[in-house]
């Protein structure tokens, strides 16, 4: 029987395993050193915050793996011998494979800052990082202040975590406004305000120069590059992005750049070796996507796709319309299609924007000025239906059509105050149009594109 | 702010301590006339009982309730033992006439009930004489303390939003020592209420004035329970309003359960009683209202004129028509988390414990076995009762009507719904009864599963499998297992509380009523991936 070995039990590896099992009775082994059972990395923050226990982050009960005849191996892969098709583990053991899937995920970026390996400095990616945080920042007495370096999605989550235990947080963000490389200014500024509401000391346009140690080799303070200011702290969180976790691949002859290089079929240059998830890097970007897509959904989709190929139905990775979501403290964010920040706006594209006068709610719709084609939407504080936007994107609907039928797309809980009327009014005013909101229609909602 | 909270907690605990402490106060004795009147009223013929009770409670000694109760129960048993012995004796002698004669002397009912009835007349002391002040020191302090503890959360919780911080770091909500203490208190409370009500007779004195104002009569232990229930729901309702102040669905739903509890379950029946009508909770549907078809109830209703007949017809319509039709349009939530009293308590007092429901597959299996067994049990019991009622017999296919009614009331009505259902909140979560035991929920669940427009829609491919939804599902549904497959949640047990949707950080879940087609949508490859692949794999 063919032996499929998967390095990494994150969402991408596990999804691949599940789908291979669905379609075949191949022998499957999943390897991970981090934790025996698959857990949801995205939920790590909730454990520290006390919303959940670690066991709650495991999507499958422990019997699931044996029942589905998927072997789990707890070990660290040190090297891949692609000639002999054997994995060498750091404990001296070996395991041979017929097909190998590399799904080893990411690791936090460190940019060679002085002091970056001191005690009390940590990323926030692996389960072990969480344990570290629990050790160095159990409460506000032990951790008088924490400094977070890098204003992305994980950085703001780490800030929220620490604030849940009342630990003072200084948040160094390189950009002039939070995540404004991705978000339009309206939204980025709204998040700035919200961060300050949560009593987080937000430092925009601030880079880390160095981390200083006390006499015991523990973190004592950090120095800001721009101002030279010294901030005393007990914990430093490094959240300046992630990069593929592929050190063990380097000697194997498998081609890598920043990640493991793959073609559209998720195949590497070596036969029978594939890579998926955070660690995979496309030779050529797909549409406007990045070559490395380090998000949950794409990891899952690559797993779904690769399982087909492995089971004899060769399938290219062809993700559909882009979507994503996140939560900035109390503000939920969803996006469908492409909305770039002002800097990233393409020729001929423009925004329609609306922001609630009081609440933290806003939307940005990207569309084509001439053709009126709807390109994408960012929504903050309002939930929207994925299926509807996916359909509208496929149908190349116009911005006017989208606004007219916005009620179909709303996904907020029942009884929520709806804002489509105000949104429409603003659009009509700005564009001298007279679009009328259509009533929500189940028929339209459920009709397929 | 923290100081206010702790002051509140202290006041609450003082109130609770005084409330509990009142049990041990007062002295209990009757005069000969009082005792004779009672015996006459009840028509007890046993001379032994008369003498024994006289020796027991007509006394100058100052008995506390426990001594009093023990004496009364002693008298009860002595009398019954005496006649039981006679019955056995005549039985052995085959003297059937004599044997038959003895039965009229036996005392039926429960010893604690006799004790309660006598104690209610026999009590004297500070609590009874100062009901108003005592109300303030118990209920009053409890309410003020609880509110002082809860209200600062408006500020302490910070900006509106999901604030489950620290739930698993706190002994009270993480099955720690405090949780076990609360469990012991609640279980003891229910045991006293159901099986040893006489011990709590002092509580009824505190509420006598309110009861008299409402229905003209003195407070019974059930009045105390009903009143306490409303007070607890209201206070913990305030907590719900604060905790979920950003969520309109929760606000509206909480208002609805409070309304139905206070007006329908409490006020209307009390007012009906004061008007000499049968007190009836118009929203309490059979088979949750399991004694609706008991002979005494049917008799009571048919003897109560127009209103009685109306109640009878309404009760039948409610179960057979209104309930299933509403479930078809709105799902079982319209009852279980918007109207029902058990649900109401679970959604207010029980909210801090919702995360303790068991999410394992085994628990789900157990749930289906248990809840449907209880449904069958309740139906069999009702059929037997009705058959016996109309045919005038005592049993059907060997099942005695009285036996099955008693067994059900004891096992399901008292133990399952009360002692376990509510007592175990802090450890097993707030919906143990609703999930594993309630026969009405079983019935609604079948309708919801097979013929309803209600579902929880999963938002395409947006789920990140974080597990918040499953963790906070009070019914132990593994919501995530559906959401991460892009599949709508259509489950018999879902009571539509809406918390999964509230706690989801990615906006994945929405409770809604829509067309039946496409309600159940199994998927393997989720929205967002290659369209051809989705079609290929998901076609089923
Ligand atoms: C705090 C946090 C929040 C996030 N939130 C979101 C979000 O909201 N939305 C979103 O889309 N994405 C989010 N992400 C990103 C998302 O979690 C990742 O994209 C996703 O988990 C990647 O999955 P993966 O299967 O590719 O790799 P991983 O989940 O990283 O799994 C790889 C596994 O392989 C193991 N491994 C690696 N090398 C070896 C080796 N040599 N030997 C043995 N085992 C090895 C690793 O230990 C790890 O367990 C978040 C990430 C973090 C850290
Ligand atoms: S809470 Fe939301 S994102 Fe998390 S597992 Fe449930 S549905 Fe998925």
PDB file of C-alpha atoms in Angstrom, chain A residues 18-19 22 40 42-43 46-53 55-61 63 157 164-166 194 197-198 289 296-297 300-302 304-305 308 313 315-321 323-327 330 332 334-336 360 383-387 390 410-417 440 442 446, chain B residues 2 159-169 174 246-249 252 333 338 355 359-362 453 455 457-468 471-472 478 480 484-485 501-502 504-515 517-518 521 524-533 536-537:
ATOM      1  CA  UNK A  18      -8.745  13.734   5.656  1.00  0.00           C
ATOM      2  CA  UNK A  19      -9.468  14.023   1.953  1.00  0.00           C
ATOM      3  CA  UNK A  22     -12.079   9.889   2.030  1.00  0.00           C
ATOM      4  CA  UNK A  40      -6.421  25.396  15.740  1.00  0.00           C
ATOM      5  CA  UNK A  42      -5.960  30.686  15.245  1.00  0.00           C
ATOM      6  CA  UNK A  43      -7.458  29.998  18.665  1.00  0.00           C
ATOM      7  CA  UNK A  46      -8.392  32.458  23.445  1.00  0.00           C
ATOM      8  CA  UNK A  47      -6.565  30.027  25.679  1.00  0.00           C
ATOM      9  CA  UNK A  48      -4.461  32.754  27.257  1.00  0.00           C
ATOM     10  CA  UNK A  49      -7.525  34.962  27.551  1.00  0.00           C
ATOM     11  CA  UNK A  50      -9.412  32.208  29.363  1.00  0.00           C
ATOM     12  CA  UNK A  51     -12.178  31.808  26.775  1.00  0.00           C
ATOM     13  CA  UNK A  52     -11.169  28.239  26.121  1.00  0.00           C
ATOM     14  CA  UNK A  53      -8.881  25.493  27.237  1.00  0.00           C
ATOM     15  CA  UNK A  55      -8.527  20.878  24.392  1.00  0.00           C
ATOM     16  CA  UNK A  56     -11.271  23.104  22.969  1.00  0.00           C
ATOM     17  CA  UNK A  57      -9.002  24.166  20.146  1.00  0.00           C
ATOM     18  CA  UNK A  58      -8.795  20.599  18.858  1.00  0.00           C
ATOM     19  CA  UNK A  59     -11.372  20.208  16.104  1.00  0.00           C
ATOM     20  CA  UNK A  60     -11.443  16.409  16.286  1.00  0.00           C
ATOM     21  CA  UNK A  61     -11.759  14.143  19.277  1.00  0.00           C
ATOM     22  CA  UNK A  63     -10.262   8.801  18.746  1.00  0.00           C
ATOM     23  CA  UNK A 157      -4.132  39.685  18.811  1.00  0.00           C
ATOM     24  CA  UNK A 164      -7.157  40.773  28.954  1.00  0.00           C
ATOM     25  CA  UNK A 165      -4.899  40.383  31.972  1.00  0.00           C
ATOM     26  CA  UNK A 166      -4.530  44.142  32.409  1.00  0.00           C
ATOM     27  CA  UNK A 194     -10.021  51.498  18.637  1.00  0.00           C
ATOM     28  CA  UNK A 197      -9.703  52.841  23.317  1.00  0.00           C
ATOM     29  CA  UNK A 198      -8.309  49.648  24.704  1.00  0.00           C
ATOM     30  CA  UNK A 289      -2.489  36.645  -4.875  1.00  0.00           C
ATOM     31  CA  UNK A 296      -5.839  29.432   7.144  1.00  0.00           C
ATOM     32  CA  UNK A 297      -8.201  29.201   4.199  1.00  0.00           C
ATOM     33  CA  UNK A 300      -7.148  24.269   3.704  1.00  0.00           C
ATOM     34  CA  UNK A 301      -7.859  24.736   0.010  1.00  0.00           C
ATOM     35  CA  UNK A 302      -4.430  23.465  -0.981  1.00  0.00           C
ATOM     36  CA  UNK A 304      -8.401  19.792  -0.476  1.00  0.00           C
ATOM     37  CA  UNK A 305      -6.831  20.117  -3.891  1.00  0.00           C
ATOM     38  CA  UNK A 308      -7.347  14.850  -5.367  1.00  0.00           C
ATOM     39  CA  UNK A 313      -7.449  12.855 -10.011  1.00  0.00           C
ATOM     40  CA  UNK A 315      -6.060  18.752 -10.018  1.00  0.00           C
ATOM     41  CA  UNK A 316      -4.481  22.179 -10.196  1.00  0.00           C
ATOM     42  CA  UNK A 317      -4.697  24.572  -7.276  1.00  0.00           C
ATOM     43  CA  UNK A 318      -7.179  27.147  -8.514  1.00  0.00           C
ATOM     44  CA  UNK A 319      -8.487  29.162  -5.605  1.00  0.00           C
ATOM     45  CA  UNK A 320     -11.672  31.096  -6.306  1.00  0.00           C
ATOM     46  CA  UNK A 321     -12.305  34.683  -5.340  1.00  0.00           C
ATOM     47  CA  UNK A 323     -11.792  36.295   0.895  1.00  0.00           C
ATOM     48  CA  UNK A 324     -10.499  36.707   4.412  1.00  0.00           C
ATOM     49  CA  UNK A 325     -11.547  37.810   7.848  1.00  0.00           C
ATOM     50  CA  UNK A 326     -10.071  38.905  11.142  1.00  0.00           C
ATOM     51  CA  UNK A 327     -11.018  40.596  14.346  1.00  0.00           C
ATOM     52  CA  UNK A 330     -13.953  44.174  19.248  1.00  0.00           C
ATOM     53  CA  UNK A 332     -14.938  42.162  13.122  1.00  0.00           C
ATOM     54  CA  UNK A 334     -14.444  40.548   6.506  1.00  0.00           C
ATOM     55  CA  UNK A 335     -13.290  41.019   2.975  1.00  0.00           C
ATOM     56  CA  UNK A 336     -14.450  39.588  -0.345  1.00  0.00           C
ATOM     57  CA  UNK A 360     -17.036  51.290  14.731  1.00  0.00           C
ATOM     58  CA  UNK A 383     -21.126  40.693   8.683  1.00  0.00           C
ATOM     59  CA  UNK A 384     -21.693  39.786   5.066  1.00  0.00           C
ATOM     60  CA  UNK A 385     -22.635  36.623   3.239  1.00  0.00           C
ATOM     61  CA  UNK A 386     -19.707  34.885   1.594  1.00  0.00           C
ATOM     62  CA  UNK A 387     -21.833  33.066  -0.982  1.00  0.00           C
ATOM     63  CA  UNK A 390     -18.685  35.133  -4.339  1.00  0.00           C
ATOM     64  CA  UNK A 410     -26.204  41.130   5.215  1.00  0.00           C
ATOM     65  CA  UNK A 411     -25.253  38.362   7.632  1.00  0.00           C
ATOM     66  CA  UNK A 412     -25.655  40.130  10.978  1.00  0.00           C
ATOM     67  CA  UNK A 413     -27.736  38.389  13.640  1.00  0.00           C
ATOM     68  CA  UNK A 414     -31.470  38.983  13.584  1.00  0.00           C
ATOM     69  CA  UNK A 415     -32.772  42.297  15.000  1.00  0.00           C
ATOM     70  CA  UNK A 416     -29.515  44.099  14.286  1.00  0.00           C
ATOM     71  CA  UNK A 417     -29.834  47.615  13.033  1.00  0.00           C
ATOM     72  CA  UNK A 440     -34.022  40.903   0.897  1.00  0.00           C
ATOM     73  CA  UNK A 442     -34.407  34.330  -0.333  1.00  0.00           C
ATOM     74  CA  UNK A 446     -30.075  30.813  -2.809  1.00  0.00           C
TER      75      UNK A 446
ATOM     76  CA  UNK B   2     -13.729  46.626  41.965  1.00  0.00           C
ATOM     77  CA  UNK B 159     -16.166  48.367  25.127  1.00  0.00           C
ATOM     78  CA  UNK B 160     -19.217  46.344  24.091  1.00  0.00           C
ATOM     79  CA  UNK B 161     -18.244  43.048  22.522  1.00  0.00           C
ATOM     80  CA  UNK B 162     -17.698  39.438  23.478  1.00  0.00           C
ATOM     81  CA  UNK B 163     -16.019  39.427  26.874  1.00  0.00           C
ATOM     82  CA  UNK B 164     -15.391  35.877  27.945  1.00  0.00           C
ATOM     83  CA  UNK B 165     -12.066  36.831  29.463  1.00  0.00           C
ATOM     84  CA  UNK B 166     -10.991  34.656  32.332  1.00  0.00           C
ATOM     85  CA  UNK B 167     -13.903  32.227  32.259  1.00  0.00           C
ATOM     86  CA  UNK B 168     -11.536  29.291  32.272  1.00  0.00           C
ATOM     87  CA  UNK B 169      -9.217  30.991  34.743  1.00  0.00           C
ATOM     88  CA  UNK B 174     -14.020  26.563  35.582  1.00  0.00           C
ATOM     89  CA  UNK B 246     -23.905  44.872  21.689  1.00  0.00           C
ATOM     90  CA  UNK B 247     -26.127  42.028  20.547  1.00  0.00           C
ATOM     91  CA  UNK B 248     -29.730  42.921  19.799  1.00  0.00           C
ATOM     92  CA  UNK B 249     -30.793  39.311  19.423  1.00  0.00           C
ATOM     93  CA  UNK B 252     -34.695  40.875  22.719  1.00  0.00           C
ATOM     94  CA  UNK B 333     -35.999  28.353  19.833  1.00  0.00           C
ATOM     95  CA  UNK B 338     -37.691  32.660  24.213  1.00  0.00           C
ATOM     96  CA  UNK B 355     -19.409  26.131  28.454  1.00  0.00           C
ATOM     97  CA  UNK B 359     -19.378  18.097  23.237  1.00  0.00           C
ATOM     98  CA  UNK B 360     -18.259  14.532  22.657  1.00  0.00           C
ATOM     99  CA  UNK B 361     -19.934  12.178  20.225  1.00  0.00           C
ATOM    100  CA  UNK B 362     -20.742   9.846  23.106  1.00  0.00           C
ATOM    101  CA  UNK B 453     -37.434  26.484   8.172  1.00  0.00           C
ATOM    102  CA  UNK B 455     -31.207  26.538  10.553  1.00  0.00           C
ATOM    103  CA  UNK B 457     -26.357  29.137   8.303  1.00  0.00           C
ATOM    104  CA  UNK B 458     -22.622  28.705   7.917  1.00  0.00           C
ATOM    105  CA  UNK B 459     -20.980  31.523   6.061  1.00  0.00           C
ATOM    106  CA  UNK B 460     -19.269  29.802   3.159  1.00  0.00           C
ATOM    107  CA  UNK B 461     -15.613  29.115   3.865  1.00  0.00           C
ATOM    108  CA  UNK B 462     -14.980  31.695   6.589  1.00  0.00           C
ATOM    109  CA  UNK B 463     -14.579  29.332   9.554  1.00  0.00           C
ATOM    110  CA  UNK B 464     -11.122  29.138  11.163  1.00  0.00           C
ATOM    111  CA  UNK B 465     -12.030  26.170  13.413  1.00  0.00           C
ATOM    112  CA  UNK B 466     -11.252  28.172  16.522  1.00  0.00           C
ATOM    113  CA  UNK B 467     -13.870  26.366  18.593  1.00  0.00           C
ATOM    114  CA  UNK B 468     -15.555  29.261  20.362  1.00  0.00           C
ATOM    115  CA  UNK B 471     -17.273  25.687  23.565  1.00  0.00           C
ATOM    116  CA  UNK B 472     -20.126  28.056  24.319  1.00  0.00           C
ATOM    117  CA  UNK B 478     -20.154  20.549  18.145  1.00  0.00           C
ATOM    118  CA  UNK B 480     -17.521  23.813  14.677  1.00  0.00           C
ATOM    119  CA  UNK B 484     -15.571  24.045   9.314  1.00  0.00           C
ATOM    120  CA  UNK B 485     -17.188  21.932   6.611  1.00  0.00           C
ATOM    121  CA  UNK B 501     -23.184  33.323  16.435  1.00  0.00           C
ATOM    122  CA  UNK B 502     -22.350  35.935  19.050  1.00  0.00           C
ATOM    123  CA  UNK B 504     -17.787  33.594  16.592  1.00  0.00           C
ATOM    124  CA  UNK B 505     -14.888  35.943  15.868  1.00  0.00           C
ATOM    125  CA  UNK B 506     -15.242  35.569  12.102  1.00  0.00           C
ATOM    126  CA  UNK B 507     -18.951  36.161  11.543  1.00  0.00           C
ATOM    127  CA  UNK B 508     -19.554  32.619  10.374  1.00  0.00           C
ATOM    128  CA  UNK B 509     -22.891  31.765  11.943  1.00  0.00           C
ATOM    129  CA  UNK B 510     -26.360  33.188  11.510  1.00  0.00           C
ATOM    130  CA  UNK B 511     -29.607  31.868  12.918  1.00  0.00           C
ATOM    131  CA  UNK B 512     -32.271  32.247  10.312  1.00  0.00           C
ATOM    132  CA  UNK B 513     -35.597  31.002   9.031  1.00  0.00           C
ATOM    133  CA  UNK B 514     -35.562  30.395   5.312  1.00  0.00           C
ATOM    134  CA  UNK B 515     -36.794  28.063   2.604  1.00  0.00           C
ATOM    135  CA  UNK B 517     -34.654  23.577   0.175  1.00  0.00           C
ATOM    136  CA  UNK B 518     -30.927  23.836   0.719  1.00  0.00           C
ATOM    137  CA  UNK B 521     -26.163  21.213   2.644  1.00  0.00           C
ATOM    138  CA  UNK B 524     -16.619  18.515   1.516  1.00  0.00           C
ATOM    139  CA  UNK B 525     -14.769  21.187  -0.371  1.00  0.00           C
ATOM    140  CA  UNK B 526     -15.641  24.622   0.889  1.00  0.00           C
ATOM    141  CA  UNK B 527     -16.588  27.802  -0.847  1.00  0.00           C
ATOM    142  CA  UNK B 528     -13.551  29.729  -1.988  1.00  0.00           C
ATOM    143  CA  UNK B 529     -11.774  26.874  -3.685  1.00  0.00           C
ATOM    144  CA  UNK B 530     -11.839  25.901  -7.346  1.00  0.00           C
ATOM    145  CA  UNK B 531     -15.432  25.870  -8.557  1.00  0.00           C
ATOM    146  CA  UNK B 532     -14.986  22.698 -10.608  1.00  0.00           C
ATOM    147  CA  UNK B 533     -13.467  20.882  -7.676  1.00  0.00           C
ATOM    148  CA  UNK B 536     -16.972  17.448  -8.405  1.00  0.00           C
ATOM    149  CA  UNK B 537     -16.534  16.608  -4.759  1.00  0.00           C
TER     150      UNK B 537
END
